[in-house]
Short mmCIF file of C-alpha atoms and ligand atoms in Angstrom, two decimals:
data_model
loop_
_atom_site.label_atom_id
_atom_site.label_comp_id
_atom_site.label_asym_id
_atom_site.label_seq_id
_atom_site.Cartn_x
_atom_site.Cartn_y
_atom_site.Cartn_z
CA UNK A 295 -118.98 87.65 -89.31
CA UNK A 296 -115.59 88.61 -90.70
CA UNK A 297 -112.77 89.11 -88.25
CA UNK A 298 -110.27 91.96 -88.03
CA UNK A 299 -106.54 91.29 -87.62
CA UNK A 300 -103.32 93.31 -87.83
CA UNK A 301 -100.36 92.57 -90.02
CA UNK A 302 -97.20 93.67 -91.83
CA UNK A 303 -97.99 94.38 -95.46
CA UNK A 304 -95.59 94.94 -98.36
CA UNK A 305 -97.44 97.38 -100.64
CA UNK A 306 -94.69 98.75 -102.87
CA UNK A 307 -91.61 96.77 -104.02
CA UNK A 308 -88.54 97.90 -102.07
CA UNK A 309 -90.46 100.15 -99.66
CA UNK A 310 -90.68 99.43 -95.92
CA UNK A 311 -93.62 97.26 -94.88
CA UNK A 312 -96.61 99.06 -93.39
CA UNK A 313 -98.70 97.94 -90.44
CA UNK A 314 -102.40 97.81 -91.08
CA UNK A 315 -105.61 96.29 -89.82
CA UNK A 316 -107.19 93.88 -92.29
CA UNK A 317 -110.10 91.47 -92.41
CA UNK A 318 -110.37 87.70 -92.69
CA UNK A 319 -113.28 86.25 -94.64
CA UNK A 320 -115.38 83.73 -92.76
CA UNK A 321 -113.50 80.43 -92.95
CA UNK A 322 -114.40 78.20 -95.91
CA UNK A 323 -115.44 74.58 -95.20
CA UNK A 324 -111.85 73.38 -94.76
CA UNK A 325 -110.35 76.65 -93.52
CA UNK A 326 -108.88 77.38 -90.12
CA UNK A 327 -108.36 80.71 -88.36
CA UNK A 328 -105.04 80.65 -86.53
CA UNK A 329 -104.02 83.19 -83.91
CA UNK A 330 -100.30 83.57 -84.54
CA UNK A 331 -98.01 83.20 -81.53
CA UNK A 332 -94.64 83.44 -83.31
CA UNK A 333 -93.30 83.92 -86.83
CA UNK A 334 -89.74 83.66 -88.09
CA UNK A 335 -88.48 86.22 -90.62
CA UNK A 336 -87.08 84.19 -93.55
CA UNK A 337 -84.87 85.60 -96.31
CA UNK A 338 -87.65 84.72 -98.77
CA UNK A 339 -89.85 87.38 -97.12
CA UNK A 340 -87.11 89.93 -97.80
CA UNK A 341 -87.04 88.78 -101.45
CA UNK A 342 -90.83 89.14 -101.72
CA UNK A 343 -90.80 92.59 -100.11
CA UNK A 344 -88.00 93.96 -102.29
CA UNK A 345 -89.53 92.55 -105.48
CA UNK A 346 -86.47 90.33 -106.12
CA UNK A 347 -88.77 87.52 -107.26
CA UNK A 348 -90.85 89.88 -109.41
CA UNK A 349 -93.16 92.79 -108.87
CA UNK A 350 -96.43 90.91 -109.45
CA UNK A 351 -98.60 89.95 -106.53
CA UNK A 352 -98.32 93.10 -104.42
CA UNK A 353 -99.68 93.83 -101.85
CA UNK A 354 -98.33 90.89 -99.85
CA UNK A 355 -99.27 89.93 -96.33
CA UNK A 356 -95.76 88.76 -95.48
CA UNK A 357 -94.60 85.78 -93.39
CA UNK A 358 -94.68 82.06 -94.04
CA UNK A 359 -92.90 80.54 -91.04
CA UNK A 360 -95.37 80.50 -88.15
CA UNK A 361 -96.88 78.74 -85.18
CA UNK A 362 -100.10 79.55 -83.39
CA UNK A 363 -103.38 78.43 -81.86
CA UNK A 364 -106.50 77.40 -83.75
CA UNK A 365 -109.26 79.89 -82.98
CA UNK A 366 -112.01 78.90 -85.41
CA UNK A 367 -112.59 76.05 -87.87
CA UNK A 368 -114.70 75.62 -91.00
CA UNK A 369 -117.67 73.25 -91.05
CA UNK A 370 -115.77 70.26 -92.53
CA UNK A 371 -112.48 70.57 -90.70
CA UNK A 372 -111.44 67.29 -89.05
CA UNK A 373 -107.65 67.49 -88.66
CA UNK A 374 -107.52 70.20 -86.00
CA UNK A 375 -109.82 71.64 -83.35
CA UNK A 376 -110.13 74.99 -81.59
CA UNK A 377 -107.33 75.33 -79.06
CA UNK A 378 -104.82 73.09 -80.87
CA UNK A 379 -101.28 74.47 -81.22
CA UNK A 380 -100.15 74.21 -84.82
CA UNK A 381 -97.11 74.81 -87.03
CA UNK A 382 -98.02 76.12 -90.47
CA UNK A 383 -96.69 74.75 -93.75
CA UNK A 384 -96.62 76.19 -97.24
CA UNK A 385 -96.81 72.93 -99.17
CA UNK A 386 -99.94 71.13 -98.07
CA UNK A 387 -100.24 68.18 -100.49
CA UNK A 388 -103.54 68.06 -102.36
CA UNK A 389 -103.52 64.26 -102.80
CA UNK A 390 -104.87 64.57 -106.36
CA UNK A 391 -102.41 66.36 -108.64
CA UNK A 392 -100.18 64.53 -111.15
CA UNK A 393 -97.44 64.18 -108.52
CA UNK A 394 -99.58 63.29 -105.50
CA UNK A 395 -101.30 60.45 -107.40
CA UNK A 396 -97.84 58.93 -107.91
CA UNK A 397 -97.09 59.26 -104.18
CA UNK A 398 -94.77 62.25 -104.70
CA UNK A 399 -96.50 64.47 -102.15
CA UNK A 400 -93.26 66.35 -101.54
CA UNK A 401 -93.55 68.00 -104.96
CA UNK A 402 -97.32 68.56 -104.95
CA UNK A 403 -98.14 71.10 -107.67
CA UNK A 404 -101.46 72.20 -106.23
CA UNK A 405 -100.93 72.88 -102.53
CA UNK A 406 -104.05 73.46 -100.47
CA UNK A 407 -104.63 77.07 -99.49
CA UNK A 408 -107.50 78.70 -97.66
CA UNK A 409 -110.66 79.26 -99.64
CA UNK A 410 -111.40 82.43 -97.68
CA UNK A 411 -109.36 85.55 -98.44
CA UNK A 412 -107.71 88.27 -96.43
CA UNK A 413 -108.52 91.84 -97.43
CA UNK A 414 -107.41 95.33 -96.54
CA UNK A 415 -109.87 97.78 -95.06
CA UNK A 416 -110.82 98.95 -98.57
CA UNK A 417 -111.72 95.37 -99.56
CA UNK A 418 -108.61 94.84 -101.71
CA UNK A 419 -107.28 91.28 -101.59
CA UNK A 420 -103.98 90.70 -99.79
CA UNK A 421 -101.70 88.07 -101.29
CA UNK A 422 -100.61 85.82 -98.41
CA UNK A 423 -96.88 85.03 -98.68
CA UNK A 424 -96.46 81.44 -99.90
CA UNK A 425 -100.18 80.96 -99.28
CA UNK A 426 -99.97 81.55 -95.53
CA UNK A 427 -99.21 85.08 -94.23
CA UNK A 428 -97.84 84.95 -90.66
CA UNK A 429 -96.61 88.49 -89.91
CA UNK A 430 -100.03 89.13 -88.43
CA UNK A 431 -102.15 88.56 -85.36
CA UNK A 432 -104.44 86.08 -87.16
CA UNK A 433 -104.33 84.25 -90.47
CA UNK A 434 -106.59 82.03 -92.56
CA UNK A 435 -105.18 78.74 -93.81
CA UNK A 436 -106.38 75.36 -95.08
CA UNK A 437 -106.52 72.62 -92.44
CA UNK A 438 -103.83 70.62 -94.30
CA UNK A 439 -101.51 73.63 -93.77
CA UNK A 440 -101.67 72.95 -90.01
CA UNK A 441 -99.52 70.38 -88.18
CA UNK A 442 -100.21 69.99 -84.46
CA UNK A 443 -97.47 70.26 -81.84
CA UNK A 444 -97.22 69.70 -78.11
CA UNK A 445 -98.44 72.97 -76.52
CA UNK A 446 -95.85 72.65 -73.76
CA UNK A 447 -93.18 73.46 -76.37
CA UNK A 448 -92.41 77.17 -76.96
CA UNK A 449 -93.92 78.73 -80.08
CA UNK A 450 -90.74 80.53 -81.27
CA UNK A 451 -88.71 77.42 -82.14
CA UNK A 452 -91.82 75.62 -83.43
CA UNK A 453 -92.49 78.48 -85.86
CA UNK A 454 -89.07 77.99 -87.46
CA UNK A 455 -89.87 74.41 -88.42
CA UNK A 456 -92.42 75.88 -90.82
CA UNK A 457 -89.80 76.97 -93.37
CA UNK A 458 -86.10 77.55 -92.77
CA UNK A 459 -85.35 74.68 -90.43
CA UNK A 460 -87.38 72.10 -92.36
CA UNK A 461 -85.84 73.30 -95.61
CA UNK A 462 -82.28 72.91 -94.33
CA UNK A 463 -82.69 69.66 -92.40
CA UNK A 464 -84.73 68.14 -95.22
CA UNK A 465 -82.15 69.17 -97.83
CA UNK A 466 -79.57 67.10 -95.96
CA UNK A 467 -81.81 64.13 -95.14
CA UNK A 468 -84.03 63.88 -98.21
CA UNK A 469 -82.59 65.92 -101.11
CA UNK A 470 -78.98 64.81 -100.64
CA UNK A 471 -79.55 61.68 -98.55
CA UNK A 472 -76.37 62.33 -96.57
CA UNK A 473 -74.99 59.07 -95.16
CA UNK A 474 -72.88 58.17 -92.15
CA UNK A 475 -69.27 59.23 -92.69
CA UNK A 476 -70.01 61.59 -95.60
CA UNK A 477 -68.40 64.97 -96.15
CA UNK A 478 -70.46 68.09 -96.69
CA UNK A 479 -69.92 71.77 -97.58
CA UNK A 480 -72.60 74.36 -96.85
CA UNK A 481 -72.47 77.74 -98.62
CA UNK A 482 -74.32 80.44 -96.67
CA UNK A 483 -74.70 79.93 -92.93
CA UNK A 484 -77.94 81.74 -92.21
CA UNK A 485 -81.01 80.11 -90.67
CA UNK A 486 -81.31 77.72 -93.61
CA UNK A 487 -77.60 76.85 -93.96
CA UNK A 488 -77.19 76.20 -90.24
CA UNK A 489 -80.19 73.87 -90.46
CA UNK A 490 -78.45 71.99 -93.29
CA UNK A 491 -75.46 71.67 -90.96
CA UNK A 492 -77.66 70.24 -88.20
CA UNK A 493 -79.37 67.86 -90.66
CA UNK A 494 -75.99 66.65 -91.95
CA UNK A 495 -74.82 66.05 -88.40
CA UNK A 496 -78.00 64.11 -87.57
CA UNK A 497 -77.42 62.02 -90.72
CA UNK A 498 -73.91 61.14 -89.49
CA UNK A 499 -71.69 63.35 -91.67
CA UNK A 500 -68.20 63.49 -90.21
CA UNK A 501 -66.77 66.44 -92.17
CA UNK A 502 -69.03 69.50 -92.29
CA UNK A 503 -67.46 72.57 -93.88
CA UNK A 504 -69.26 75.88 -93.33
CA UNK A 505 -68.64 78.61 -95.94
CA UNK A 506 -69.69 82.23 -95.45
CA UNK A 507 -68.33 85.75 -95.85
CA UNK A 508 -69.00 86.67 -92.23
CA UNK A 509 -66.81 85.31 -89.41
CA UNK A 510 -69.59 85.70 -86.87
CA UNK A 511 -71.79 83.41 -88.96
CA UNK A 512 -68.95 80.93 -89.18
CA UNK A 513 -68.52 80.91 -85.40
CA UNK A 514 -72.25 80.24 -85.02
CA UNK A 515 -72.04 77.47 -87.64
CA UNK A 516 -69.54 75.66 -85.41
CA UNK A 517 -72.12 75.67 -82.61
CA UNK A 518 -74.50 73.79 -84.91
CA UNK A 519 -71.97 71.13 -85.92
CA UNK A 520 -69.58 72.55 -88.53
CA UNK A 521 -66.21 70.80 -88.19
CA UNK A 522 -64.36 73.32 -90.43
CA UNK A 523 -65.03 76.87 -91.60
CA UNK A 524 -64.00 78.84 -94.69
CA UNK A 525 -64.43 82.60 -95.02
CA UNK A 526 -64.59 83.00 -98.79
CA UNK A 527 -63.40 86.60 -98.53
CA UNK A 528 -60.24 85.46 -96.73
CA UNK A 529 -59.04 82.68 -99.05
CA UNK A 530 -57.87 83.00 -102.66
CA UNK A 531 -59.78 79.99 -103.91
CA UNK A 532 -62.73 78.54 -101.97
CA UNK A 533 -62.87 75.34 -104.03
CA UNK A 534 -59.14 74.69 -103.50
CA UNK A 535 -59.55 75.29 -99.77
CA UNK A 536 -62.42 72.78 -99.54
CA UNK A 537 -60.33 70.22 -101.45
CA UNK A 538 -57.42 70.88 -99.07
CA UNK A 539 -59.72 70.09 -96.13
CA UNK A 540 -60.86 66.81 -97.76
CA UNK A 541 -57.54 65.18 -98.70
CA UNK A 542 -57.68 66.77 -102.13
CA UNK A 543 -60.93 65.04 -103.08
CA UNK A 544 -63.76 67.50 -102.45
CA UNK A 545 -67.02 66.78 -100.62
CA UNK A 546 -69.73 64.18 -101.14
CA UNK A 547 -72.47 66.80 -100.83
CA UNK A 548 -72.50 70.55 -101.31
CA UNK A 549 -75.40 72.86 -100.48
CA UNK A 550 -75.96 76.34 -101.86
CA UNK A 551 -78.01 78.36 -99.34
CA UNK A 552 -77.35 81.93 -100.55
CA UNK A 553 -79.04 82.14 -103.94
CA UNK A 554 -76.27 83.57 -106.16
CA UNK A 555 -74.38 82.22 -109.17
CA UNK A 556 -70.94 82.60 -107.59
CA UNK A 557 -71.68 80.24 -104.70
CA UNK A 558 -73.58 77.80 -106.94
CA UNK A 559 -70.49 77.48 -109.13
CA UNK A 560 -68.26 76.97 -106.08
CA UNK A 561 -70.73 74.37 -104.74
CA UNK A 562 -70.72 72.53 -108.06
CA UNK A 563 -66.95 72.26 -108.31
CA UNK A 564 -66.01 71.57 -104.68
CA UNK A 565 -67.56 68.08 -104.95
CA UNK A 566 -65.73 64.78 -105.03
CA UNK A 567 -66.53 62.44 -107.95
CA UNK A 568 -70.21 61.45 -108.05
CA UNK A 569 -71.12 64.04 -105.39
CA UNK A 570 -74.45 65.84 -105.08
CA UNK A 571 -74.87 69.58 -105.29
CA UNK A 572 -78.13 70.85 -103.79
CA UNK A 573 -79.41 74.32 -104.71
CA UNK A 574 -81.56 75.76 -101.92
CA UNK A 575 -81.05 79.54 -102.28
CA UNK A 576 -83.69 81.36 -104.35
CA UNK A 577 -81.86 83.47 -106.97
CA UNK A 578 -84.84 85.35 -108.40
CA UNK A 579 -84.95 86.04 -112.13
CA UNK A 580 -81.70 87.25 -113.73
CA UNK A 581 -78.58 85.42 -112.50
CA UNK A 582 -77.03 83.01 -115.03
CA UNK A 583 -74.43 80.27 -114.68
CA UNK A 584 -71.62 79.92 -117.22
CA UNK A 585 -69.74 76.66 -116.58
CA UNK A 586 -67.41 74.28 -118.39
CA UNK A 587 -69.80 71.43 -119.19
CA UNK A 588 -67.01 68.89 -119.71
CA UNK A 589 -65.73 69.66 -116.19
CA UNK A 590 -69.30 69.16 -114.92
CA UNK A 591 -69.54 65.85 -116.81
CA UNK A 592 -66.19 64.62 -115.56
CA UNK A 593 -67.28 65.03 -111.94
CA UNK A 594 -70.42 62.95 -112.41
CA UNK A 595 -72.99 63.11 -109.64
CA UNK A 596 -75.92 65.46 -109.68
CA UNK A 597 -77.25 68.97 -109.31
CA UNK A 598 -80.61 69.01 -107.50
CA UNK A 599 -82.94 71.85 -106.61
CA UNK A 600 -84.43 71.37 -103.17
CA UNK A 601 -87.87 72.86 -102.53
CA UNK A 602 -88.75 72.88 -98.84
CA UNK A 603 -86.19 70.14 -98.18
CA UNK A 604 -88.36 67.65 -100.07
CA UNK A 605 -90.45 67.41 -96.94
CA UNK A 606 -93.92 66.13 -96.31
CA UNK A 607 -95.01 68.42 -93.47
CA UNK A 608 -97.46 66.01 -91.80
CA UNK A 609 -94.72 63.38 -91.66
CA UNK A 610 -91.68 65.53 -90.94
CA UNK A 611 -92.74 68.47 -88.73
CA UNK A 612 -93.56 66.19 -85.75
CA UNK A 613 -90.16 64.51 -86.12
CA UNK A 614 -88.33 67.84 -86.01
CA UNK A 615 -90.40 68.95 -83.01
CA UNK A 616 -89.52 65.68 -81.26
CA UNK A 617 -85.83 66.15 -82.08
CA UNK A 618 -86.04 69.62 -80.55
CA UNK A 619 -87.60 68.14 -77.40
CA UNK A 620 -84.84 65.49 -77.22
CA UNK A 621 -82.11 68.09 -77.65
CA UNK A 622 -81.02 66.61 -81.00
CA UNK A 623 -82.05 69.71 -82.97
CA UNK A 624 -81.04 73.10 -81.57
CA UNK A 625 -83.67 75.66 -82.50
CA UNK A 626 -83.22 78.05 -79.59
CA UNK A 627 -79.90 79.32 -80.94
CA UNK A 628 -81.49 80.03 -84.32
CA UNK A 629 -83.80 82.49 -82.57
CA UNK A 630 -81.44 85.48 -82.57
CA UNK A 631 -84.03 88.06 -81.55
CA UNK A 632 -87.64 88.18 -80.39
CA UNK A 633 -89.38 91.27 -81.73
CA UNK A 634 -92.80 92.88 -82.02
CA UNK A 635 -94.74 93.11 -85.30
CA UNK A 636 -93.87 96.82 -85.54
CA UNK A 637 -90.14 95.92 -85.59
CA UNK A 638 -90.46 93.91 -88.83
CA UNK A 639 -88.56 96.49 -90.92
CA UNK A 640 -85.74 96.43 -88.33
CA UNK A 641 -85.63 92.63 -88.71
CA UNK A 642 -85.06 92.97 -92.46
CA UNK A 643 -82.30 95.52 -91.83
CA UNK A 644 -80.66 93.24 -89.25
CA UNK A 645 -80.84 90.34 -91.73
CA UNK A 646 -79.16 92.47 -94.43
CA UNK A 647 -76.43 93.48 -91.95
CA UNK A 648 -75.92 89.78 -91.09
CA UNK A 649 -76.76 90.25 -87.41
CA UNK A 650 -79.35 87.48 -87.12
CA UNK A 651 -80.08 83.89 -88.02
CA UNK A 652 -83.74 84.51 -87.37
CA UNK A 653 -85.66 87.40 -85.90
CA UNK A 654 -88.89 85.97 -84.56
CA UNK A 655 -91.99 88.13 -84.32
CA UNK A 656 -93.80 87.29 -81.10
CA UNK A 657 -97.45 88.06 -80.35
CA UNK A 658 -99.07 88.12 -76.90
N1 NAD B 14 -85.51 76.19 -101.43
C1 NAD B 14 -86.38 76.50 -100.49
O1 NAD B 14 -87.41 75.86 -100.32
C2 NAD B 14 -86.06 77.66 -99.57
C3 NAD B 14 -86.74 77.81 -98.35
C4 NAD B 14 -86.35 78.85 -97.49
C5 NAD B 14 -85.35 79.75 -97.87
N2 NAD B 14 -84.76 79.60 -99.08
C6 NAD B 14 -83.68 80.49 -99.53
O2 NAD B 14 -82.49 80.09 -98.87
C7 NAD B 14 -81.57 81.21 -98.85
C8 NAD B 14 -81.03 81.40 -97.45
O3 NAD B 14 -82.05 81.82 -96.58
P1 NAD B 14 -81.73 82.31 -95.09
O4 NAD B 14 -83.04 82.66 -94.48
O5 NAD B 14 -80.83 81.35 -94.43
O6 NAD B 14 -80.91 83.65 -95.41
P2 NAD B 14 -79.88 84.47 -94.49
O7 NAD B 14 -79.88 85.84 -95.00
O8 NAD B 14 -80.19 84.22 -93.04
O9 NAD B 14 -78.46 83.75 -94.78
C9 NAD B 14 -77.73 83.91 -95.95
C10 NAD B 14 -76.25 83.70 -95.59
O10 NAD B 14 -75.48 83.74 -96.80
C11 NAD B 14 -74.25 84.39 -96.50
N3 NAD B 14 -73.64 84.86 -97.76
C12 NAD B 14 -73.94 85.96 -98.49
N4 NAD B 14 -73.14 86.03 -99.58
C13 NAD B 14 -72.31 84.96 -99.52
C14 NAD B 14 -71.24 84.49 -100.34
N5 NAD B 14 -70.88 85.14 -101.46
N6 NAD B 14 -70.61 83.35 -99.97
C15 NAD B 14 -70.96 82.67 -98.85
N7 NAD B 14 -71.97 83.09 -98.03
C16 NAD B 14 -72.62 84.20 -98.36
C17 NAD B 14 -74.66 85.50 -95.56
O11 NAD B 14 -73.56 86.03 -94.83
C18 NAD B 14 -75.68 84.78 -94.67
O12 NAD B 14 -75.04 84.19 -93.55
C19 NAD B 14 -82.35 82.39 -99.42
O13 NAD B 14 -82.07 82.52 -100.78
C20 NAD B 14 -83.80 81.96 -99.21
O14 NAD B 14 -84.68 82.63 -100.09
C21 NAD B 14 -85.08 78.57 -99.93
ZN1 ZN B 15 -100.81 67.42 -105.14
ZN1 ZN B 16 -88.90 80.64 -95.97
#
C-alpha cells in the first residue's frame, strides 16, 4: 500500500517552494523508505529551485543532504534494517559502470536510485533532487544510498555529511590531497568552503587563507581553522594579497566554492608553481572563463573539478561521523539554524542574505 508523506516541492523555476502531501510507491526490491529526521539546505537546492542549472526536471522534491530512520525495506535489502539510523548519499556506486569496473567508484556514472517513484496527489512524478529528496517527512531511496550511523549521535550534524561537509572535506583530502605543511586558499566560506577549511586542517595544512565578501563569514571561517582571512571587497587585488600572505609565492592548493568565473580566475592565479586548483562551486550554464593560457602554462600544476569531494560514501561517511564524535570535525557550528519544513523558503532567503552556513530542517 503506497504511503503518504509531506514535502517541499519546487514547481515553477524561481517561485517559492510549496508544501504538499505526496505519495511514495511501494519500495522496489532494493528500495528503502526513510523517515527523515534532519535535512541541511545546500546551495545546490537553491540552484535547482531557481532554475540556475536549467528549467528541465520540474517539479522537484528538493533536498539531498539528509539523515533519518529506516521505516520499511524492499524484499532484497540486506545493507540496512528497519530502525537503523542512516545518512543518505547521492552517489551510490553501481559497481558495474565503466568507472566502477576500474575501481573508480568515486566517479560512478550510474548511481543507484530507488526503483519506486514519488508522486504528487494527481499522480504526477516528482523529480527527487540528486536522486534523493530530503525536504520531506519520508523519502524512497536505494539501499546503497544509505550509510548507517550511531543512533546516539544527533541527526542534524549527521545530515550535513550527506553533501556539503563530505564535499568540502573530501575536496581537501582526496581531490587536492593536501599534505602536512601545505598552504591553502578557500574562496567562498559557506557550508562547503568551511568544510574545505576543516579538511585542510585535518590534512595538516599550516596556512589556510579564507576568502569571502562577507566579514561575518570570515570570522566564522577562523573558528573552523582559517589562519588568515581576505575580504575580496576590501582589497584591491585578491591574488596579490594571497601572495603577500605566502612570502610572495602563492598557495599549494586553491579551492573555488562559490561557482562564479571571477573567483575561479582568482583561484587559478593565486597558486604557487605546480599548485592545484579545485573547482567545487556549481556555475550552471552560462559563465565563461577568459584566461591567458601562457600564464596558466607557466604556473604548471592542475585544475580539477571535484564532484562530491571524490568520496566513496560507504567508506568515508563513517569516518566523518567518527571525527565528529572525537571532536576533530566541528559540525555543530555549521548548523546555523534549526527550522521546520514550512520555513524552507525563509532558509533560502537567509542563505541569499549570507546569514547561515546551513539551515537544517528538523522533523519530529
Ligand atoms: N561539487 C560538488 O559536488 C558540490 C556539492 C555541494 C555544493 N556545491 C556547490 O558549492 C558552492 C557552495 O555551496 P554552499 O552551500 O557552501 O553555499 P553558500 O551559499 O553557503 O556559500 C557561498 C559563499 O560564497 C561567498 N561568496 C559569494 N560571492 C563571493 C565572491 N565573489 N568572492 C568570495 N566569496 C563569495 C558567500 O558570501 C558565501 O559565504 C555552490 O555553488 C554549491 O552549488 C558543489
Ligand atoms: Zn558505477
Ligand atoms: Zn549539496
